[in-house]
mmCIF file of C-alpha atoms in Angstrom:
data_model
loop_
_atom_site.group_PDB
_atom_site.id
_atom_site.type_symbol
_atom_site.label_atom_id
_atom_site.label_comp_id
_atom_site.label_asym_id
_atom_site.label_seq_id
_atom_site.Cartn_x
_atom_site.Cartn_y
_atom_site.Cartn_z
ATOM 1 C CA UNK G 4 -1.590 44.698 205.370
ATOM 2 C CA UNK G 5 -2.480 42.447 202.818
ATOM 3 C CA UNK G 6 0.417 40.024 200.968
ATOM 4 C CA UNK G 7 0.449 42.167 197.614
ATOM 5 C CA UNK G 8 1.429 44.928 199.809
ATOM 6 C CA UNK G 9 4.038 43.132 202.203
ATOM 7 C CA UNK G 10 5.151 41.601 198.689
ATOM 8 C CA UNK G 11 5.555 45.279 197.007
ATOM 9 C CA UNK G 12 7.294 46.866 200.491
ATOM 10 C CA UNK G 13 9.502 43.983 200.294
ATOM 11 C CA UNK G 14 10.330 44.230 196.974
ATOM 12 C CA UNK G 15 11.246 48.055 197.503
ATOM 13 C CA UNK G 16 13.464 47.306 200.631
ATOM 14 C CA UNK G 17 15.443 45.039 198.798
ATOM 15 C CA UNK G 18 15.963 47.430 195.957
ATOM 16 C CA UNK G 19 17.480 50.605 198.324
ATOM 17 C CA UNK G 20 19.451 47.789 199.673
ATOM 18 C CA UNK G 21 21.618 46.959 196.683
ATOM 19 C CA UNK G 22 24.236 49.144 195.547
ATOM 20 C CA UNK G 23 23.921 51.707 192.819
ATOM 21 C CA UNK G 24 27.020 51.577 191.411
ATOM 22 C CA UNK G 25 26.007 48.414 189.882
ATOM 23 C CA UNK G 26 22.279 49.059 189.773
ATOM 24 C CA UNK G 27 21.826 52.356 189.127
ATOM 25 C CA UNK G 28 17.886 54.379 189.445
ATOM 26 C CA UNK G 29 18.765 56.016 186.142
ATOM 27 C CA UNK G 30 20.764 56.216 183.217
ATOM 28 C CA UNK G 31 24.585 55.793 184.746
ATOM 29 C CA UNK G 32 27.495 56.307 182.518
ATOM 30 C CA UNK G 33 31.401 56.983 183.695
ATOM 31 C CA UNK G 34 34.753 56.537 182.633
ATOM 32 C CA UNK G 35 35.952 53.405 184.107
ATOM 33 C CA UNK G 36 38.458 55.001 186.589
ATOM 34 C CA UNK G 37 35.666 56.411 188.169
ATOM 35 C CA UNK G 38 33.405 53.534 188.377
ATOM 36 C CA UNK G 39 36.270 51.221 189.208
ATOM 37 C CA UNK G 40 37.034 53.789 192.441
ATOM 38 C CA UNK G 41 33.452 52.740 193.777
ATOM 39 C CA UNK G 42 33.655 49.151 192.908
ATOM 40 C CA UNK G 43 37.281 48.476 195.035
ATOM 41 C CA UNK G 44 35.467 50.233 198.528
ATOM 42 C CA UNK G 45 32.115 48.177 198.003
ATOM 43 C CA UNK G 46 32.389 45.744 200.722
ATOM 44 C CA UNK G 47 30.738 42.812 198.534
ATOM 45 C CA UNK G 48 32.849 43.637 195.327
ATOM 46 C CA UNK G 49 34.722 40.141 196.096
ATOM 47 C CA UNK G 50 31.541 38.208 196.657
ATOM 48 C CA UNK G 51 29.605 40.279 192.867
ATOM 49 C CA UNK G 52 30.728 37.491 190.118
ATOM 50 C CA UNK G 53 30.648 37.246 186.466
ATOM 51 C CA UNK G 54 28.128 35.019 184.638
ATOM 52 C CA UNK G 55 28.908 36.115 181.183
ATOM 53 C CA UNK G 56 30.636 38.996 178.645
ATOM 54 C CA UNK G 57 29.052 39.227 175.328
ATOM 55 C CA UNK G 58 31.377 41.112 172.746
ATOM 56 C CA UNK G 59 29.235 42.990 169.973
ATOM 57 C CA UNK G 60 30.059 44.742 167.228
ATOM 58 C CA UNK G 61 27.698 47.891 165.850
ATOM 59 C CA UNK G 62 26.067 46.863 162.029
ATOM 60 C CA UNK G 63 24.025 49.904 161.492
ATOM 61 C CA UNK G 64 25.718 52.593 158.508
ATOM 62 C CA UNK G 65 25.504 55.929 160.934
ATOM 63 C CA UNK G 66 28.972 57.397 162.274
ATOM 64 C CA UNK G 67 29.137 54.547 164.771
ATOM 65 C CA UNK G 68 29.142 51.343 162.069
ATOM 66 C CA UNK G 69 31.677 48.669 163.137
ATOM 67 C CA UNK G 70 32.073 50.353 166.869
ATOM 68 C CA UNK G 71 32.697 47.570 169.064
ATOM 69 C CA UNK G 72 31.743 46.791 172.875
ATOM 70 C CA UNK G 73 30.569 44.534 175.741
ATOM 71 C CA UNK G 74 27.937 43.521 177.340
ATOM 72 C CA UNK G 75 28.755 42.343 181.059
ATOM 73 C CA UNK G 76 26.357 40.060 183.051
ATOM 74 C CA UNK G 77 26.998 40.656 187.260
ATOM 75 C CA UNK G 78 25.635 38.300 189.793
ATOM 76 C CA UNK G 79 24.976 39.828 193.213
ATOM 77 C CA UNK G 80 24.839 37.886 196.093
ATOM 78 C CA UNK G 81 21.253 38.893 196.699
ATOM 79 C CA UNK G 82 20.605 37.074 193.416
ATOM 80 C CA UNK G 83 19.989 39.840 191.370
ATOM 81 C CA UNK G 84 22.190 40.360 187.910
ATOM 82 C CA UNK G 85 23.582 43.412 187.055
ATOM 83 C CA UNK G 86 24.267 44.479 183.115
ATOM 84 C CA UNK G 87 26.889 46.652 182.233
ATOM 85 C CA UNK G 88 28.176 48.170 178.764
ATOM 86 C CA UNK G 89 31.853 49.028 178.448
ATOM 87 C CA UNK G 90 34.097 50.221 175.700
ATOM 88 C CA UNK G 91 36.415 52.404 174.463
ATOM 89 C CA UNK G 92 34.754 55.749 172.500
ATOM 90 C CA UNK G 93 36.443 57.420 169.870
ATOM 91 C CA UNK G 94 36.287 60.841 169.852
ATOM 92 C CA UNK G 95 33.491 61.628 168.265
ATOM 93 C CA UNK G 96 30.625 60.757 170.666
ATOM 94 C CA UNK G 97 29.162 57.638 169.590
ATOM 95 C CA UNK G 98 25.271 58.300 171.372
ATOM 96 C CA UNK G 99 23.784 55.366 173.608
ATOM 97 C CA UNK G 100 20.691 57.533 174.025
ATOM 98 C CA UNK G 101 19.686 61.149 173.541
ATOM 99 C CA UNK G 102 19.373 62.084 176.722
ATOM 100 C CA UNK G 103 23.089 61.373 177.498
ATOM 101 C CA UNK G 104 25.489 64.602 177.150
ATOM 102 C CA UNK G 105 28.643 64.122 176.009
ATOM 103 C CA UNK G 106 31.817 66.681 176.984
ATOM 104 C CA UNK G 107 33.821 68.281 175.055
ATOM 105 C CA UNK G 108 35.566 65.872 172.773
ATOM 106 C CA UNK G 109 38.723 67.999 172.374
ATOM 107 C CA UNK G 110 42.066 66.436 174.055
ATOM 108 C CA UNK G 111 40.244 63.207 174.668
ATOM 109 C CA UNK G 112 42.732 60.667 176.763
ATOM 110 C CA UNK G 113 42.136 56.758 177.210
ATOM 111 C CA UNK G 114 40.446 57.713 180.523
ATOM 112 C CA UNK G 115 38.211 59.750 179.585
ATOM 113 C CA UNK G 116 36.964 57.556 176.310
ATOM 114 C CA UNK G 117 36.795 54.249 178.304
ATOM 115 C CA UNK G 118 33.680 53.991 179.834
ATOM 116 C CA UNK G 119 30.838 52.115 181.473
ATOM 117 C CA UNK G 120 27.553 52.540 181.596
ATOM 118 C CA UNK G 121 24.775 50.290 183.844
ATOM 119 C CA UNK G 122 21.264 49.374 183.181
ATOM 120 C CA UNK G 123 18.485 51.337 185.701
ATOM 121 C CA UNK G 124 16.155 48.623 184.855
ATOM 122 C CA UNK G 125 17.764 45.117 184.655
ATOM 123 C CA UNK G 126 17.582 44.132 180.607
ATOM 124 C CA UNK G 127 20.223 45.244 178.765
ATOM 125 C CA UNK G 128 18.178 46.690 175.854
ATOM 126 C CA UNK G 129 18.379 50.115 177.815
ATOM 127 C CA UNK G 130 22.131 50.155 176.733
ATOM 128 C CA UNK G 131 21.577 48.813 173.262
ATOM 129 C CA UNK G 132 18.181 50.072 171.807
ATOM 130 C CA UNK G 133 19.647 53.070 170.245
ATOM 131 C CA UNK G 134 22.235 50.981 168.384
ATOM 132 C CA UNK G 135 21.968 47.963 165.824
ATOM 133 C CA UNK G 136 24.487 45.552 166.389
ATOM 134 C CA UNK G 137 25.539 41.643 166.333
ATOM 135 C CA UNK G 138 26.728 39.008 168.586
ATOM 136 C CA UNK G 139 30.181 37.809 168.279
ATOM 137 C CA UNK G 140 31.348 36.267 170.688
ATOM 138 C CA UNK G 141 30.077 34.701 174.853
ATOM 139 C CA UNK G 142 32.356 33.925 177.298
ATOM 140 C CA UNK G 143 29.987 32.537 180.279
ATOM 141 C CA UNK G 144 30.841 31.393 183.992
ATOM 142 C CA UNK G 145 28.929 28.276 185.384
ATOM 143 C CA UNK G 146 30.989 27.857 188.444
ATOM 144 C CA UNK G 147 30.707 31.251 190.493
ATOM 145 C CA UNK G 148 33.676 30.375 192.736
ATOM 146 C CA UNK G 149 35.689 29.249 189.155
ATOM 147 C CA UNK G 150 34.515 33.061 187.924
ATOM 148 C CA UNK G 151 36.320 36.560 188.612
ATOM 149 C CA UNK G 152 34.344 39.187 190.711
ATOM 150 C CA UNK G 153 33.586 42.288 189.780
ATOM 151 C CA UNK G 154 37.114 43.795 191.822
ATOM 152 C CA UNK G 155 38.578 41.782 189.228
ATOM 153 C CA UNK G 156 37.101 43.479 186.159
ATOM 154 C CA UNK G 157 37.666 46.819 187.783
ATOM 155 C CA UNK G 158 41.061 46.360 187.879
ATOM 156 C CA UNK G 159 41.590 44.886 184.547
ATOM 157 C CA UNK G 160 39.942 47.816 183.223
ATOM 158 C CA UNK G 161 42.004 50.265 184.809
ATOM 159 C CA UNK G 162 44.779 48.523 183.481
ATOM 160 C CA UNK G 163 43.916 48.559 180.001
ATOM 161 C CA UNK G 164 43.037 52.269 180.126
ATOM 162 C CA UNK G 165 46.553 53.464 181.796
ATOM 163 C CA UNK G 166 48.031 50.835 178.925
ATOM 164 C CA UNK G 167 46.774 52.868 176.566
ATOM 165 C CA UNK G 168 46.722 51.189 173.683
ATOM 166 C CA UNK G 169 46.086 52.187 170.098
ATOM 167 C CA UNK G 170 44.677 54.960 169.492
ATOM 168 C CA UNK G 171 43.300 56.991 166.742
ATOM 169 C CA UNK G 172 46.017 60.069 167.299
ATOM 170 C CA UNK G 173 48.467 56.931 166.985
ATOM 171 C CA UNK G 174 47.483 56.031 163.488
ATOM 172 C CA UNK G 175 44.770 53.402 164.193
ATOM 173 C CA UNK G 176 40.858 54.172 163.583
ATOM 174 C CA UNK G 177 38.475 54.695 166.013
ATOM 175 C CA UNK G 178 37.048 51.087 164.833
ATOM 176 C CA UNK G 179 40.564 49.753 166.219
ATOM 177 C CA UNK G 180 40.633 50.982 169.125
ATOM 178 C CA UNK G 181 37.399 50.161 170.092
ATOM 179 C CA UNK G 182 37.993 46.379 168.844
ATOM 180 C CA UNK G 183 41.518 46.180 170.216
ATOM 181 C CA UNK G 184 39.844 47.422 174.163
ATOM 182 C CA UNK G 185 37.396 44.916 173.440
ATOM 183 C CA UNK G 186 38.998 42.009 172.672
ATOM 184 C CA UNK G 187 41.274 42.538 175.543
ATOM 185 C CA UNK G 188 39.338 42.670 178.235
ATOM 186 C CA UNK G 189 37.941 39.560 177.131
ATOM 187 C CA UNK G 190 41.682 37.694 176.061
ATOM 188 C CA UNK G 191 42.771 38.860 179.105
ATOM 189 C CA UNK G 192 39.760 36.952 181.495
ATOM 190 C CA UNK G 193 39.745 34.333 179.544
ATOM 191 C CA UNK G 194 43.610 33.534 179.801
ATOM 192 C CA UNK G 195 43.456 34.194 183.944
ATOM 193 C CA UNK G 196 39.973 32.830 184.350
ATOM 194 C CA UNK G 197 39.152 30.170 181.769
ATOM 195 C CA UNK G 198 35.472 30.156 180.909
ATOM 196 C CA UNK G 199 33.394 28.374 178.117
ATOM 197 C CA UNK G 200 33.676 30.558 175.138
ATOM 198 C CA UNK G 201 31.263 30.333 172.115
ATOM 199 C CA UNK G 202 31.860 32.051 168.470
ATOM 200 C CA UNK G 203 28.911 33.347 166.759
ATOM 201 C CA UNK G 204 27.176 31.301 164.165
ATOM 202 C CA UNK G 205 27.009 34.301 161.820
ATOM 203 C CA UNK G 206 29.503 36.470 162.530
ATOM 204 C CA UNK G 207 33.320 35.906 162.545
ATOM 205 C CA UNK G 208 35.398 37.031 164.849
ATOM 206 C CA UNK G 209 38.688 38.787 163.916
ATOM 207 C CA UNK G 210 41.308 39.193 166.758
ATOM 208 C CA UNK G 211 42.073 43.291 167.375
ATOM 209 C CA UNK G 212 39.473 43.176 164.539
ATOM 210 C CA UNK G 213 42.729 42.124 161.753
ATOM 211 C CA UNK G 214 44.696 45.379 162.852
ATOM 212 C CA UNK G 215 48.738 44.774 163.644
ATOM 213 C CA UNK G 216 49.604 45.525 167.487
ATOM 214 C CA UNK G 217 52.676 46.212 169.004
ATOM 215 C CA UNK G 218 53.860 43.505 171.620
ATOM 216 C CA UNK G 219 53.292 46.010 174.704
ATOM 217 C CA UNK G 220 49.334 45.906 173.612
ATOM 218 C CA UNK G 221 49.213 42.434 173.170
ATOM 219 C CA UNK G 222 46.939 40.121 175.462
ATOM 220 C CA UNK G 223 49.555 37.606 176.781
ATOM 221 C CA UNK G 224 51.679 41.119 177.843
ATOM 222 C CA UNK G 225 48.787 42.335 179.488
ATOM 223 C CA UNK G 226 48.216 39.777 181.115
ATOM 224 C CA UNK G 227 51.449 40.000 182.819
ATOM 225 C CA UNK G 228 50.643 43.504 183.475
ATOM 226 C CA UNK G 229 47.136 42.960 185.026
ATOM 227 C CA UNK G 230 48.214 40.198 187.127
ATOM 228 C CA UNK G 231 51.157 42.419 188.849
ATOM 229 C CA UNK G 232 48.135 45.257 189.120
ATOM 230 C CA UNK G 233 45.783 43.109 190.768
ATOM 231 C CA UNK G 234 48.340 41.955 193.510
ATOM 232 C CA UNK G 235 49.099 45.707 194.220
ATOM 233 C CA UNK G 236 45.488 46.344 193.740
ATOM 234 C CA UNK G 237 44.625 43.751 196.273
ATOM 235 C CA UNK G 238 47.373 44.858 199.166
ATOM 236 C CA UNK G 239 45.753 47.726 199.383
ATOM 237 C CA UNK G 240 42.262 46.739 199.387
ATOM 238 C CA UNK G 241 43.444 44.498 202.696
ATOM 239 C CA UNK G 242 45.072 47.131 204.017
ATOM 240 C CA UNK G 243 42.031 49.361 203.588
ATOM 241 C CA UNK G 244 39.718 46.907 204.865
ATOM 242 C CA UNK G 245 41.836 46.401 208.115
ATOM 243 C CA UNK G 246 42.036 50.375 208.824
ATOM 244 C CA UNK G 247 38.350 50.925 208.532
ATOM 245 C CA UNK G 248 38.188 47.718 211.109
ATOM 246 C CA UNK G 249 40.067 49.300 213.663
ATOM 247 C CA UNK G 250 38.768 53.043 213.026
ATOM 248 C CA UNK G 251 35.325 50.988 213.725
ATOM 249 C CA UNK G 252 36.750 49.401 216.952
ATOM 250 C CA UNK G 253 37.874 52.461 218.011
ATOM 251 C CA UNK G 254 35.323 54.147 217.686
ATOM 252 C CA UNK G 255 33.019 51.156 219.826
ATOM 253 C CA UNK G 256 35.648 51.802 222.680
ATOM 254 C CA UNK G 257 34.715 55.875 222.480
ATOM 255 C CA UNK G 258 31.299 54.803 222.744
ATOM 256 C CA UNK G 259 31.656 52.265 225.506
ATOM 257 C CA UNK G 260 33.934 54.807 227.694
ATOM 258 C CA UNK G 261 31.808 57.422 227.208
ATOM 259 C CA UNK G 262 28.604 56.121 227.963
ATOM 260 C CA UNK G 263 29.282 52.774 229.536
ATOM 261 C CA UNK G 264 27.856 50.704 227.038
#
């Protein structure tokens, strides 16, 4: 076997080894519940950190102008980075690629228009190529141990889903909603987490994108919120973890008794 083939079968091993709930073989897109269900029984969900969330906002003048999302950067321990999009759809179905269906959009809830979706082949213009769209804001993580893992965002996301939030039966426009999901899931890590933040140059900004929100949506409430979550969140995952340790154990001592290991 010569080294460009040990190189290739290596490379090939190491890709069935990682998980594909954060990199995916082909287009991947769920509402966050879902996806966050996966990411809290991964056994290296604690160990997956965030290097950086880029917030965008959509420029081009089709149905989806001024739609807002993120970008999500994921470092593995095996040293690859996984890219994620997430937001919050309205309920028309804002298309990331053709070849995407979309359900009925009828009786949409906050579960079912928060989603996710991962990149299949490590760049992240997979989830934006169909879309134009700016840069407005980077929150980055230098320190890996100083950054939240991917459990983390899981969580917060579930939390900002069952919140609720404004929503366009409410009153507010799709645009809101999408901007007010947005800018929470970033207010919210960078209150808990720190992490150097960095405005675009050419675009500005605007907090819940200028709309008025109730104190119940507000990021220093939901932070209070995600915080009590997370300490549920992470009871359970211990609690988990130690049952599936001592159904493994168990099931060694089966083993041993019955065929004298």
């Amino acid at each position: 076997m010569n080294i460009l083939s040990r190189l290739k079968k290596k490379k090939n091993t190491s890709n069935q080894s990682l998980p594909s709930v954060l990199f995916p073989a082909r287009e991947y897109t769920a509402p966050v519940h879902t996806w966050a269900s996966a990411i809290h029984i991964l056994s290296e969900s604690k160990n997956c950190r965030l290097r950086k969330i880029c917030h965008y906002k959509a420029t081009s003048t089709n149905a989806s102008a001024h739609h807002e999302f993120l970008l999500v950067h994921i470092g593995h321990p095996s040293g690859r980075v996984a890219i994620g999009r997430i937001e919050r759809l309205s309920s028309v179905p804002i298309l990331l690629s053709p070849s995407i269906p979309h359900s009925r959009t009828s009786d949409l809830t906050t579960r079912d228009q928060d989603k996710i979706s991962l990149a299949y082949d490590g760049t992240s213009e997979c989830l934006t190529r169909h879309l134009d769209c700016a840069q407005l804001y980077t929150l980055t993580y230098s320190k890996p141990s100083e950054a939240p893992s991917v459990a983390h965002l899981a969580a917060l996301l579930v939390t900002l889903s069952t919140q609720g939030g404004p929503t366009t039966s409410s009153g507010s426009t799709a645009e809101h909603a999408s901007a007010w999901f947005a800018c929470c899931v970033v207010g919210v890590l960078r209150e808990i987490f720190s992490g150097e933040g960095k405005e675009s140059k050419n675009w500005t900004r605007v907090p819940y994108n200028g709309m008025r929100v109730d104190p119940p949506d507000r990021i220093d409430v939901l932070v209070r919120e995600y915080t009590s979550a997370w300490q549920d969140l992470s009871r359970r995952m211990v609690s988990t973890s130690q049952h599936i340790q001592h159904g493994s154990k168990v099931s060694c001592y089966v083993l041993n008794e019955r065929f004298n290991f």
